[in-house]
Amino acid sequence: MLFNSYLFIFLFLPVTLVGFYALARVSHTIAAGWLTAASLLFYAHWNISYVGLLLVSILFNYAFGTWIAKAGVKQNGVRQKRLLIIALIANLLLLGYYKYANFFLDSVNSVSDTGLSLGEIILPLGISFFTFTQIAFLVDTYQGKVKEYNFIHYTLFVTYFPHLIAGPILHHKEMMPQFGHASTYRFNYENMAVGLTIFFIGLFKKVILADGIAVYVGPIFNAPANIHLTFIEAWVGALCYTLQLYFDFSAYSDMAIGLSRMFGVTLPLNFHSPYKSVNIIEFWRRWHMTLSRFLRDYLYIPLGGNRMGVPRRYLNLAVTMLLGGLWHGAGWTYIIWGGLHGIYLVINHGWHLLRRMMGQDPSRVLSLPMRILATLLTFISVVVAWVVFRADSLATATAMLKAMFGMNGFVLPMAWRFRWGTFGQWLAEQGISFGATNHLVPLSGVAYYWIGGLLLLVWSMPNTQQIMAGYKPALGLPKDFKPGWFRWQPSHAWLTVALLCAFYATISITKISEFIYFQF
């Protein structure tokens, strides 16, 4: 079931909301059970056969979590560590089988010319998210951070439908106190107004913006191998995907936060204007923030973090990002994408180290021209990596990047020469090449307007959290968080804006359009 579907908006959500608050008057436990059942139904709508797998995973991890906690109380550190290792291995084996088994066998087959196969393995929706959520629970239990073991609340913590499919990756300590607090179960007009507004903003981003620019992505990335993309076509495809992914993930993050707020629960922030970042370090503090937190806390720091010298720190960064890339999908393109970001981070940290050695402060606020330049350089680096991320093969990624770096020439569309008139004629006289294109980008220029308009939104407008800053929209707001230059208020004007977003987005839902992060 999709957040951007009529079934969800007009049936599932209102029924779940009414049932939750009605049952909360009788019993908070029953209301939590209702929300858990609704979340399982939400998951079952995709594939009911995998509900059993989800429940087995929940029972297994809850049991091991309680055993680890009891072993810790008895001060049996050896047994506690063994239980943790067994549970972690079981979770990783489950994830590995469904997500990576065929990729591993295909790689072996290509090297050894064998025909090993496990048959078709359907990837359970959201398996990466509910597995990582429970791994965090197990490690937190081992470290003594978990204080509550209510089974209904734990099941709700894992299955909670606003986050189940595409995040954020939750910490037990963030959610359990909210599920146990009486205020969560009392209907609150402010929560409902804030939640609906954020949800409608997200719906607009997905249906109008992300899906609107998506139509220009496929034709370019799926171009036949015998077509040599032009410089313009390749960059249009790369930028369109960069913006599609941005607004798609931003939309899901908003909708998840908004939905949860309707139920009186505040989710952690997962997306915070990452394309405004001045370097790659800042980018990863703003993009998929809960995954970055997970990789830092449960992989980078256990590997040694920055405690074992500069070379080891850079190795830890590279390994962490390689595995972060592999988390996104079983394919060499994802691994290379993660490796690229690992290289970016090593270069970024190395540059900061060099500046400190020269007596400069890397955290010093940049001047406006330098900030613009740094943001543009970071953005271009991210765009290049997204090409590898989106490509269906290394050959496609290579073809795209060759065209983007001018290795197919810098031919401009002939239509531009005629459209520009005297200026176009002057450019031709100066040696600028104009020629026929592959017609993968509409010559009407609509794609270029999309790119320009969305980049303007990305770089000039406050994000949803900044607009809603007066009402604590999410957990984990950055220390340097600044409210937007205009803010939401419970007023008739904002009600009109929200309703217009909702109406326009709703009537524009014409087909099934999954969120990109559903595939991870």
PDB file of C-alpha atoms in Angstrom, residues 29 49 80 86 89-90 109 115 118 144 166 199 220 295 318 326 332 384 409 415 421 448 451:
ATOM      1  CA  THR A  29      -2.913  -1.248  25.290  1.00  0.00           C
ATOM      2  CA  SER A  49       3.186 -14.295   2.555  1.00  0.00           C
ATOM      3  CA  GLN A  80      25.476 -11.789  27.036  1.00  0.00           C
ATOM      4  CA  ILE A  86      24.178 -15.189  17.632  1.00  0.00           C
ATOM      5  CA  ILE A  89      24.536 -13.301  12.759  1.00  0.00           C
ATOM      6  CA  ALA A  90      20.954 -14.566  12.382  1.00  0.00           C
ATOM      7  CA  ASN A 109      29.185 -17.604 -11.914  1.00  0.00           C
ATOM      8  CA  GLY A 115      25.619 -22.047 -13.269  1.00  0.00           C
ATOM      9  CA  LEU A 118      18.911 -20.451  -5.867  1.00  0.00           C
ATOM     10  CA  GLY A 144      22.189  -1.251  28.741  1.00  0.00           C
ATOM     11  CA  ALA A 166      11.535   3.174   3.889  1.00  0.00           C
ATOM     12  CA  PHE A 199       1.699  14.978   4.970  1.00  0.00           C
ATOM     13  CA  ILE A 220      18.189   8.746 -21.026  1.00  0.00           C
ATOM     14  CA  LEU A 295      26.466   3.397  10.164  1.00  0.00           C
ATOM     15  CA  ALA A 318      35.982   3.819   3.221  1.00  0.00           C
ATOM     16  CA  LEU A 326      25.914  -2.444  -0.389  1.00  0.00           C
ATOM     17  CA  TRP A 332      28.299  -3.404  -8.234  1.00  0.00           C
ATOM     18  CA  VAL A 384      28.286  12.171 -10.583  1.00  0.00           C
ATOM     19  CA  GLY A 409      31.856  16.018 -27.806  1.00  0.00           C
ATOM     20  CA  ALA A 415      16.975  23.569 -32.464  1.00  0.00           C
ATOM     21  CA  GLY A 421      18.487  33.550 -33.645  1.00  0.00           C
ATOM     22  CA  TYR A 448      15.244  22.386 -18.682  1.00  0.00           C
ATOM     23  CA  ILE A 451      15.574  21.424 -13.699  1.00  0.00           C
TER      24      ILE A 451
END
